[in-house]
mmCIF file of C-alpha atoms and ligand atoms in Angstrom:
data_model
loop_
_atom_site.group_PDB
_atom_site.id
_atom_site.type_symbol
_atom_site.label_atom_id
_atom_site.label_comp_id
_atom_site.label_asym_id
_atom_site.label_seq_id
_atom_site.Cartn_x
_atom_site.Cartn_y
_atom_site.Cartn_z
ATOM 1 C CA MET C 1356 0.441 -3.033 -17.677
ATOM 2 C CA GLU C 1357 -2.926 -4.726 -17.923
ATOM 3 C CA THR C 1358 -5.913 -2.704 -18.999
ATOM 4 C CA ASN C 1359 -8.262 -4.321 -16.447
ATOM 5 C CA GLY C 1360 -10.812 -4.514 -19.223
ATOM 6 C CA LYS C 1361 -11.519 -0.767 -19.231
ATOM 7 C CA PRO C 1362 -12.178 0.858 -22.592
ATOM 8 C CA ASP C 1363 -9.093 2.553 -24.076
ATOM 9 C CA ARG C 1364 -9.182 6.271 -23.611
ATOM 10 C CA THR C 1365 -7.344 8.704 -25.822
ATOM 11 C CA PRO C 1366 -4.802 10.620 -23.777
ATOM 12 C CA SER C 1367 -5.222 14.355 -23.542
ATOM 13 C CA PRO C 1368 -2.825 16.182 -25.913
ATOM 14 C CA HIS C 1369 -2.016 18.883 -23.366
ATOM 15 C CA LEU C 1370 -0.904 17.272 -20.184
ATOM 16 C CA PRO C 1371 0.110 19.915 -17.706
ATOM 17 C CA PHE C 1372 2.417 17.627 -15.772
ATOM 18 C CA GLY C 1373 5.114 15.017 -16.330
ATOM 19 C CA ASP C 1374 5.432 13.296 -19.657
ATOM 20 C CA GLN C 1375 3.546 15.428 -22.135
ATOM 21 C CA ARG C 1376 3.240 12.688 -24.759
ATOM 22 C CA SER C 1377 1.134 10.103 -23.017
ATOM 23 C CA ALA C 1378 -0.747 9.254 -19.869
ATOM 24 C CA PRO C 1379 -0.197 5.500 -19.691
ATOM 25 C CA PHE C 1380 -2.443 4.948 -16.676
ATOM 26 C CA TYR C 1381 -5.333 7.104 -17.851
ATOM 27 C CA GLY C 1382 -8.647 5.462 -16.973
ATOM 28 C CA LYS C 1383 -6.934 2.376 -15.528
ATOM 29 C CA ASP C 1384 -7.768 0.587 -12.292
ATOM 30 C CA ILE C 1385 -5.132 -0.017 -9.613
ATOM 31 C CA LEU C 1386 -6.102 -3.448 -8.286
ATOM 32 C CA SER C 1387 -2.979 -5.482 -7.627
ATOM 33 C CA VAL C 1388 0.772 -4.968 -7.705
ATOM 34 C CA ARG C 1389 0.852 -7.800 -10.240
ATOM 35 C CA GLN C 1390 -0.198 -5.289 -12.891
ATOM 36 C CA PHE C 1391 3.077 -3.322 -12.659
ATOM 37 C CA SER C 1392 6.377 -3.744 -14.480
ATOM 38 C CA ARG C 1393 9.609 -2.121 -13.318
ATOM 39 C CA GLU C 1394 9.109 0.428 -16.062
ATOM 40 C CA ASP C 1395 5.669 1.303 -14.656
ATOM 41 C CA LEU C 1396 7.193 1.704 -11.210
ATOM 42 C CA ALA C 1397 9.891 4.062 -12.475
ATOM 43 C CA TYR C 1398 7.143 6.125 -14.073
ATOM 44 C CA ILE C 1399 4.992 6.235 -10.913
ATOM 45 C CA PHE C 1400 7.982 7.150 -8.717
ATOM 46 C CA GLY C 1401 9.005 9.860 -11.187
ATOM 47 C CA VAL C 1402 5.559 11.443 -10.893
ATOM 48 C CA ALA C 1403 5.665 11.028 -7.089
ATOM 49 C CA HIS C 1404 8.944 12.977 -7.041
ATOM 50 C CA GLU C 1405 7.342 15.789 -8.976
ATOM 51 C CA MET C 1406 4.453 15.790 -6.498
ATOM 52 C CA ARG C 1407 6.860 15.998 -3.602
ATOM 53 C CA GLU C 1408 8.585 19.013 -5.154
ATOM 54 C CA MET C 1409 5.295 20.736 -5.885
ATOM 55 C CA VAL C 1410 4.023 20.179 -2.340
ATOM 56 C CA ALA C 1411 7.278 21.575 -0.949
ATOM 57 C CA ARG C 1412 7.106 24.559 -3.287
ATOM 58 C CA VAL C 1413 3.420 25.493 -3.381
ATOM 59 C CA GLY C 1414 1.571 23.102 -1.079
ATOM 60 C CA THR C 1415 -1.619 22.849 -3.112
ATOM 61 C CA PHE C 1416 -2.122 23.235 -6.849
ATOM 62 C CA ASP C 1417 -4.942 22.817 -9.327
ATOM 63 C CA LEU C 1418 -3.967 19.791 -11.403
ATOM 64 C CA LEU C 1419 -7.240 17.986 -10.585
ATOM 65 C CA LYS C 1420 -9.443 21.021 -10.125
ATOM 66 C CA GLY C 1421 -13.078 20.064 -10.642
ATOM 67 C CA LYS C 1422 -12.398 16.316 -10.234
ATOM 68 C CA ILE C 1423 -14.123 14.323 -7.521
ATOM 69 C CA LEU C 1424 -12.903 11.278 -5.616
ATOM 70 C CA ALA C 1425 -15.288 8.919 -3.818
ATOM 71 C CA ASN C 1426 -13.486 7.423 -0.800
ATOM 72 C CA LEU C 1427 -15.492 4.261 -0.067
ATOM 73 C CA PHE C 1428 -14.303 2.494 3.074
ATOM 74 C CA TYR C 1429 -16.019 -0.656 4.376
ATOM 75 C CA GLU C 1430 -13.186 -1.180 6.897
ATOM 76 C CA PRO C 1431 -11.519 1.216 9.354
ATOM 77 C CA SER C 1432 -8.706 3.416 8.130
ATOM 78 C CA THR C 1433 -6.785 6.449 9.286
ATOM 79 C CA ARG C 1434 -3.786 6.797 6.968
ATOM 80 C CA THR C 1435 -5.086 5.407 3.706
ATOM 81 C CA SER C 1436 -8.356 7.286 3.800
ATOM 82 C CA SER C 1437 -6.942 10.593 5.008
ATOM 83 C CA SER C 1438 -3.924 10.462 2.709
ATOM 84 C CA PHE C 1439 -6.168 9.928 -0.336
ATOM 85 C CA THR C 1440 -8.266 12.867 0.850
ATOM 86 C CA ALA C 1441 -5.181 15.024 1.381
ATOM 87 C CA ALA C 1442 -3.792 13.923 -1.993
ATOM 88 C CA MET C 1443 -6.982 14.868 -3.828
ATOM 89 C CA GLU C 1444 -7.301 18.184 -2.039
ATOM 90 C CA ARG C 1445 -3.649 19.115 -2.571
ATOM 91 C CA LEU C 1446 -4.324 18.615 -6.272
ATOM 92 C CA GLY C 1447 -7.318 20.954 -6.128
ATOM 93 C CA GLY C 1448 -9.968 18.218 -6.340
ATOM 94 C CA SER C 1449 -12.662 17.286 -3.862
ATOM 95 C CA VAL C 1450 -13.742 14.174 -2.003
ATOM 96 C CA ILE C 1451 -16.972 12.355 -1.172
ATOM 97 C CA PRO C 1452 -16.033 10.554 2.046
ATOM 98 C CA ILE C 1453 -17.910 7.362 2.848
ATOM 99 C CA ASN C 1454 -15.898 6.214 5.790
ATOM 100 C CA GLU C 1455 -18.628 4.622 7.774
ATOM 101 C CA VAL C 1456 -20.701 2.532 5.412
ATOM 102 C CA LYS C 1457 -23.173 1.910 8.208
ATOM 103 C CA TYR C 1458 -24.506 5.410 7.585
ATOM 104 C CA SER C 1459 -24.831 4.753 3.839
ATOM 105 C CA SER C 1460 -27.247 2.552 1.897
ATOM 106 C CA VAL C 1461 -24.847 -0.357 2.361
ATOM 107 C CA SER C 1462 -26.567 -0.796 5.732
ATOM 108 C CA LYS C 1463 -29.856 -1.188 3.852
ATOM 109 C CA GLY C 1464 -28.383 -4.145 2.004
ATOM 110 C CA GLU C 1465 -27.146 -2.453 -1.149
ATOM 111 C CA SER C 1466 -24.698 -4.599 -3.133
ATOM 112 C CA LEU C 1467 -21.148 -3.478 -3.914
ATOM 113 C CA PRO C 1468 -21.842 -3.257 -7.684
ATOM 114 C CA ASP C 1469 -24.811 -0.970 -7.072
ATOM 115 C CA THR C 1470 -22.958 1.225 -4.587
ATOM 116 C CA VAL C 1471 -20.065 1.580 -7.019
ATOM 117 C CA ARG C 1472 -22.356 2.338 -9.962
ATOM 118 C CA THR C 1473 -24.036 4.988 -7.843
ATOM 119 C CA LEU C 1474 -20.841 6.690 -6.779
ATOM 120 C CA GLU C 1475 -19.415 6.808 -10.270
ATOM 121 C CA CYS C 1476 -22.373 8.953 -11.318
ATOM 122 C CA TYR C 1477 -20.983 11.613 -8.986
ATOM 123 C CA ALA C 1478 -17.245 10.942 -8.868
ATOM 124 C CA ASP C 1479 -14.377 10.553 -11.360
ATOM 125 C CA VAL C 1480 -12.462 7.920 -9.414
ATOM 126 C CA ILE C 1481 -13.317 5.535 -6.558
ATOM 127 C CA VAL C 1482 -10.957 4.419 -3.802
ATOM 128 C CA LEU C 1483 -12.304 1.237 -2.225
ATOM 129 C CA ARG C 1484 -11.428 -0.626 0.964
ATOM 130 C CA HIS C 1485 -13.433 -3.776 1.553
ATOM 131 C CA PRO C 1486 -13.149 -6.858 3.803
ATOM 132 C CA GLU C 1487 -13.396 -9.394 0.953
ATOM 133 C CA VAL C 1488 -10.532 -10.552 -1.246
ATOM 134 C CA GLY C 1489 -11.257 -9.582 -4.849
ATOM 135 C CA ALA C 1490 -13.834 -6.884 -3.966
ATOM 136 C CA SER C 1491 -11.938 -4.204 -5.896
ATOM 137 C CA ALA C 1492 -11.706 -6.423 -8.961
ATOM 138 C CA GLU C 1493 -15.431 -7.086 -8.717
ATOM 139 C CA ALA C 1494 -16.145 -3.358 -8.389
ATOM 140 C CA ALA C 1495 -13.912 -2.649 -11.380
ATOM 141 C CA ASN C 1496 -15.949 -5.076 -13.472
ATOM 142 C CA TYR C 1497 -19.009 -2.933 -12.924
ATOM 143 C CA ALA C 1498 -17.472 0.530 -12.909
ATOM 144 C CA ARG C 1499 -16.541 2.598 -15.922
ATOM 145 C CA LYS C 1500 -14.475 4.951 -13.786
ATOM 146 C CA PRO C 1501 -11.120 3.908 -12.290
ATOM 147 C CA ILE C 1502 -11.173 1.858 -9.076
ATOM 148 C CA ILE C 1503 -8.195 2.045 -6.739
ATOM 149 C CA ASN C 1504 -7.847 -0.869 -4.315
ATOM 150 C CA ALA C 1505 -7.163 0.499 -0.829
ATOM 151 C CA GLY C 1506 -7.104 -2.997 0.715
ATOM 152 C CA ASP C 1507 -9.283 -6.009 -0.093
ATOM 153 C CA GLY C 1508 -9.440 -8.139 3.049
ATOM 154 C CA VAL C 1509 -6.356 -10.328 3.378
ATOM 155 C CA GLY C 1510 -5.697 -9.930 -0.343
ATOM 156 C CA GLU C 1511 -3.704 -6.922 -1.462
ATOM 157 C CA HIS C 1512 -2.945 -3.318 -0.609
ATOM 158 C CA PRO C 1513 -1.206 -2.134 -3.776
ATOM 159 C CA THR C 1514 -0.954 1.583 -2.993
ATOM 160 C CA GLN C 1515 0.668 0.735 0.342
ATOM 161 C CA ALA C 1516 3.210 -1.504 -1.404
ATOM 162 C CA LEU C 1517 3.986 1.294 -3.860
ATOM 163 C CA LEU C 1518 4.624 3.722 -1.023
ATOM 164 C CA ASP C 1519 6.642 1.078 0.820
ATOM 165 C CA LEU C 1520 8.868 0.504 -2.193
ATOM 166 C CA PHE C 1521 9.132 4.258 -2.774
ATOM 167 C CA THR C 1522 10.272 4.603 0.859
ATOM 168 C CA ILE C 1523 12.937 1.933 0.355
ATOM 169 C CA LEU C 1524 14.220 3.614 -2.797
ATOM 170 C CA GLU C 1525 14.225 7.091 -1.286
ATOM 171 C CA GLU C 1526 15.915 5.977 1.913
ATOM 172 C CA LEU C 1527 18.383 3.385 0.662
ATOM 173 C CA GLY C 1528 18.904 4.448 -2.952
ATOM 174 C CA GLU C 1529 17.988 1.189 -4.660
ATOM 175 C CA ALA C 1530 16.172 -2.078 -4.091
ATOM 176 C CA ASP C 1531 18.494 -4.405 -5.995
ATOM 177 C CA GLY C 1532 20.870 -6.188 -3.669
ATOM 178 C CA LEU C 1533 18.810 -5.630 -0.516
ATOM 179 C CA THR C 1534 17.771 -8.151 2.115
ATOM 180 C CA VAL C 1535 14.233 -7.394 3.242
ATOM 181 C CA THR C 1536 12.875 -9.053 6.385
ATOM 182 C CA MET C 1537 9.120 -9.085 6.940
ATOM 183 C CA LEU C 1538 8.016 -9.787 10.490
ATOM 184 C CA GLY C 1539 4.749 -10.441 12.277
ATOM 185 C CA ASP C 1540 1.435 -11.412 10.750
ATOM 186 C CA LEU C 1541 2.443 -12.587 7.296
ATOM 187 C CA LYS C 1542 -0.695 -14.686 6.894
ATOM 188 C CA TYR C 1543 -3.345 -12.015 7.214
ATOM 189 C CA GLY C 1544 -1.255 -8.900 6.548
ATOM 190 C CA ARG C 1545 -2.203 -7.701 3.077
ATOM 191 C CA THR C 1546 0.596 -5.124 2.997
ATOM 192 C CA VAL C 1547 3.269 -7.818 3.076
ATOM 193 C CA HIS C 1548 1.430 -9.844 0.435
ATOM 194 C CA SER C 1549 1.608 -6.913 -1.950
ATOM 195 C CA LEU C 1550 5.131 -5.888 -0.963
ATOM 196 C CA ALA C 1551 6.623 -9.374 -1.399
ATOM 197 C CA ARG C 1552 5.097 -9.593 -4.878
ATOM 198 C CA LEU C 1553 6.302 -6.129 -5.824
ATOM 199 C CA LEU C 1554 9.838 -6.716 -4.534
ATOM 200 C CA SER C 1555 10.063 -9.891 -6.594
ATOM 201 C CA LEU C 1556 10.605 -7.595 -9.604
ATOM 202 C CA TYR C 1557 13.972 -6.703 -8.034
ATOM 203 C CA ASP C 1558 17.092 -8.626 -7.142
ATOM 204 C CA VAL C 1559 16.282 -8.976 -3.431
ATOM 205 C CA LYS C 1560 16.473 -11.607 -0.698
ATOM 206 C CA LEU C 1561 13.336 -11.999 1.404
ATOM 207 C CA ASN C 1562 13.184 -13.270 4.983
ATOM 208 C CA TYR C 1563 9.883 -14.034 6.656
ATOM 209 C CA VAL C 1564 9.782 -14.038 10.457
ATOM 210 C CA SER C 1565 6.533 -15.208 12.045
ATOM 211 C CA PRO C 1566 5.004 -17.777 14.354
ATOM 212 C CA GLU C 1567 3.954 -21.012 12.680
ATOM 213 C CA ILE C 1568 0.279 -20.048 12.450
ATOM 214 C CA LEU C 1569 1.007 -16.703 10.764
ATOM 215 C CA ARG C 1570 3.340 -17.840 7.981
ATOM 216 C CA MET C 1571 3.330 -16.251 4.537
ATOM 217 C CA PRO C 1572 0.643 -17.961 2.408
ATOM 218 C CA PRO C 1573 1.991 -20.740 0.165
ATOM 219 C CA GLU C 1574 0.676 -19.110 -3.024
ATOM 220 C CA ILE C 1575 2.771 -16.016 -2.381
ATOM 221 C CA LEU C 1576 5.850 -18.095 -1.576
ATOM 222 C CA ALA C 1577 5.290 -19.906 -4.873
ATOM 223 C CA GLU C 1578 4.773 -16.722 -6.884
ATOM 224 C CA VAL C 1579 7.835 -15.025 -5.456
ATOM 225 C CA GLY C 1580 9.864 -18.237 -5.770
ATOM 226 C CA ALA C 1581 8.959 -18.441 -9.458
ATOM 227 C CA GLN C 1582 10.888 -15.142 -9.895
ATOM 228 C CA ASP C 1583 14.009 -16.861 -8.453
ATOM 229 C CA ILE C 1584 13.952 -14.743 -5.312
ATOM 230 C CA PRO C 1585 15.687 -16.438 -2.352
ATOM 231 C CA GLN C 1586 13.232 -16.739 0.545
ATOM 232 C CA THR C 1587 13.870 -17.838 4.126
ATOM 233 C CA GLU C 1588 11.237 -18.563 6.763
ATOM 234 C CA THR C 1589 12.081 -18.536 10.448
ATOM 235 C CA ARG C 1590 10.489 -17.925 13.797
ATOM 236 C CA ARG C 1591 13.528 -16.142 15.191
ATOM 237 C CA LEU C 1592 14.407 -12.601 14.155
ATOM 238 C CA GLU C 1593 17.965 -13.164 15.490
ATOM 239 C CA ASP C 1594 18.559 -15.614 12.634
ATOM 240 C CA VAL C 1595 18.270 -12.893 9.998
ATOM 241 C CA LEU C 1596 18.513 -9.498 11.697
ATOM 242 C CA ALA C 1597 22.229 -8.811 11.224
ATOM 243 C CA ALA C 1598 21.971 -9.205 7.433
ATOM 244 C CA THR C 1599 18.765 -7.167 7.115
ATOM 245 C CA ASP C 1600 18.623 -3.879 5.171
ATOM 246 C CA VAL C 1601 14.874 -3.347 5.568
ATOM 247 C CA LEU C 1602 12.979 -4.672 8.593
ATOM 248 C CA TYR C 1603 9.256 -4.446 7.793
ATOM 249 C CA VAL C 1604 7.167 -5.030 10.910
ATOM 250 C CA THR C 1605 3.423 -5.715 10.841
ATOM 251 C CA ARG C 1606 0.589 -5.748 13.337
ATOM 252 C CA VAL C 1607 -1.094 -9.051 14.214
ATOM 253 C CA GLN C 1608 -4.441 -8.617 12.432
ATOM 254 C CA LYS C 1609 -6.745 -9.409 15.341
ATOM 255 C CA GLU C 1610 -9.892 -8.761 13.285
ATOM 256 C CA ARG C 1611 -9.048 -11.617 10.868
ATOM 257 C CA PHE C 1612 -8.801 -14.380 13.474
ATOM 258 C CA GLU C 1613 -11.612 -16.913 13.646
ATOM 259 C CA ASP C 1614 -10.561 -17.978 17.138
ATOM 260 C CA LEU C 1615 -9.424 -15.181 19.449
ATOM 261 C CA ALA C 1616 -7.602 -17.752 21.587
ATOM 262 C CA ASP C 1617 -5.169 -18.105 18.659
ATOM 263 C CA TYR C 1618 -4.696 -14.348 18.613
ATOM 264 C CA GLU C 1619 -3.869 -14.375 22.314
ATOM 265 C CA LYS C 1620 -1.181 -16.995 21.652
ATOM 266 C CA VAL C 1621 0.692 -14.834 19.161
ATOM 267 C CA ARG C 1622 0.089 -11.253 20.277
ATOM 268 C CA GLY C 1623 3.147 -9.571 21.667
ATOM 269 C CA LEU C 1624 5.514 -12.274 20.384
ATOM 270 C CA TYR C 1625 7.769 -9.739 18.697
ATOM 271 C CA VAL C 1626 8.570 -6.305 20.053
ATOM 272 C CA ILE C 1627 11.248 -4.161 18.414
ATOM 273 C CA THR C 1628 13.200 -2.206 21.066
ATOM 274 C CA PRO C 1629 16.442 -0.210 21.082
ATOM 275 C CA GLU C 1630 18.126 -3.487 22.091
ATOM 276 C CA THR C 1631 16.847 -5.095 18.897
ATOM 277 C CA LEU C 1632 18.193 -2.278 16.752
ATOM 278 C CA ALA C 1633 21.557 -2.531 18.519
ATOM 279 C CA GLN C 1634 21.924 -5.876 16.721
ATOM 280 C CA ALA C 1635 21.008 -4.404 13.310
ATOM 281 C CA LYS C 1636 23.115 -2.693 10.653
ATOM 282 C CA GLU C 1637 23.994 0.982 11.026
ATOM 283 C CA ARG C 1638 22.563 1.603 7.561
ATOM 284 C CA MET C 1639 19.184 -0.081 7.476
ATOM 285 C CA ILE C 1640 15.568 1.053 7.874
ATOM 286 C CA LEU C 1641 12.755 -0.056 10.129
ATOM 287 C CA MET C 1642 9.334 0.183 8.472
ATOM 288 C CA HIS C 1643 5.724 -0.420 9.564
ATOM 289 C CA PRO C 1644 2.518 0.285 7.623
ATOM 290 C CA LEU C 1645 0.897 1.366 10.901
ATOM 291 C CA PRO C 1646 -1.157 1.239 13.064
ATOM 292 C CA ARG C 1647 1.266 -0.353 15.521
ATOM 293 C CA VAL C 1648 -0.136 -2.043 18.586
ATOM 294 C CA GLY C 1649 3.014 -2.695 20.561
ATOM 295 C CA GLU C 1650 5.262 -4.330 17.905
ATOM 296 C CA ILE C 1651 7.657 -1.386 17.917
ATOM 297 C CA SER C 1652 8.429 0.283 21.210
ATOM 298 C CA MET C 1653 8.122 4.084 21.193
ATOM 299 C CA GLU C 1654 11.697 4.307 22.448
ATOM 300 C CA VAL C 1655 12.763 3.360 18.935
ATOM 301 C CA ASP C 1656 11.043 6.343 17.298
ATOM 302 C CA ASP C 1657 14.002 8.704 17.612
ATOM 303 C CA ASP C 1658 16.439 6.270 16.022
ATOM 304 C CA PRO C 1659 17.231 7.617 12.520
ATOM 305 C CA ARG C 1660 16.635 4.122 11.133
ATOM 306 C CA ALA C 1661 12.963 4.288 12.218
ATOM 307 C CA ALA C 1662 11.350 5.205 8.888
ATOM 308 C CA TYR C 1663 7.648 4.635 9.639
ATOM 309 C CA PHE C 1664 6.681 8.283 10.026
ATOM 310 C CA ARG C 1665 8.576 9.256 6.876
ATOM 311 C CA GLN C 1666 6.897 6.285 5.159
ATOM 312 C CA MET C 1667 3.479 7.887 5.763
ATOM 313 C CA GLU C 1668 4.589 11.104 4.141
ATOM 314 C CA TYR C 1669 5.879 9.261 1.062
ATOM 315 C CA GLY C 1670 2.368 7.804 0.846
ATOM 316 C CA LEU C 1671 0.911 11.233 0.172
ATOM 317 C CA TYR C 1672 3.122 11.733 -2.895
ATOM 318 C CA ILE C 1673 2.405 8.237 -4.216
ATOM 319 C CA ARG C 1674 -1.355 8.743 -3.859
ATOM 320 C CA MET C 1675 -1.163 12.165 -5.502
ATOM 321 C CA ALA C 1676 0.743 10.541 -8.370
ATOM 322 C CA LEU C 1677 -1.769 7.714 -8.749
ATOM 323 C CA LEU C 1678 -4.772 10.051 -8.761
ATOM 324 C CA ALA C 1679 -3.178 12.339 -11.339
ATOM 325 C CA MET C 1680 -2.220 9.343 -13.464
ATOM 326 C CA VAL C 1681 -5.566 7.532 -13.547
ATOM 327 C CA LEU C 1682 -7.304 10.862 -14.248
ATOM 328 C CA GLY C 1683 -5.065 11.478 -17.262
ATOM 329 C CA LYS C 1684 -3.004 14.334 -15.883
ATOM 330 C CA ALA C 1685 0.356 12.615 -15.639
HETATM 331 C C1 LIG V 745 -2.662 -1.548 6.960
HETATM 332 C C2 LIG V 745 -3.922 -2.171 6.361
HETATM 333 O O1 LIG V 745 -4.994 -1.575 6.433
HETATM 334 O O2 LIG V 745 -3.752 -3.230 5.792
HETATM 335 N N1 LIG V 745 -2.851 -0.215 7.321
HETATM 336 C C3 LIG V 745 -2.589 0.751 6.387
HETATM 337 O O3 LIG V 745 -3.259 0.856 5.389
HETATM 338 N N2 LIG V 745 -1.508 1.532 6.607
HETATM 339 C C4 LIG V 745 -2.027 -2.348 8.025
HETATM 340 C C5 LIG V 745 -2.822 -2.785 9.210
HETATM 341 O O4 LIG V 745 -4.005 -2.488 9.362
HETATM 342 O O5 LIG V 745 -2.215 -3.460 10.060
#
């Protein structure tokens, strides 16, 4: 794992949770899935399991009592923001929510470095969502406290990819050997950028289904290809559906289009219905980072293969794990 240039911190000798000997992520930023090895992932998922058990057993517990999270969101969010809040509060910590930067000094023209340096005076960790690629890395350069990237424009969404992979492992047992099909807006969708990179640590096959103008960016194809992962691009889901173990559907990211006429051309191109799933394997899962805006019909929700609501719940355990880890408690 990279250190992201943060000073080394000596792990606490009495960790109340998980591995008592070390806290390998203590004080670290979570900026990109590129920073993780398979060993790191096994560690994170192990802690997430413990969080799941604790939530089932006691609901809320005081692992992060007295710690404060600043939730700094320059873009809209429902799941990411509220699941980080729930994660912090289930661990006994508290949250400074800055969900609408227009009510903060950002609207007075304050720069990201200054906002981040302000919040770290009050908080122990900062979760940041920002419309610009690289914003989290920039913030991390200025901050002494850990920064967690909750989405940087069309760049990455590493905590989403972690929860996506955790979902795959929990639901299907392992990632090696799977065929994962990503569908929809692969150009602007940051969740698929992070997930494709993360899955390239495993022995997977990746299919990308999208219209021409929303294809997976060439740099990601090159990065994933360099790991010898077979990749197929197509416009037709029928070409790859029958062999698919994980169908990961994304929303067309309307807010990223320069020309809304282009958006109109591609919206509604793919809609997953019960008829679609009739062509899919019996043992497969249908995922979506949500929000959905028509890509998956509600009639599909009761199909046991529809994993998107369970996926959200896995996100709570992953975010609890990450907060405990970067704050030196796991
Ligand atoms: C995603 C995002 O913000 O990138 N949402 C999320 O965090 N679950 C996906 C999206 O907005 O389409």
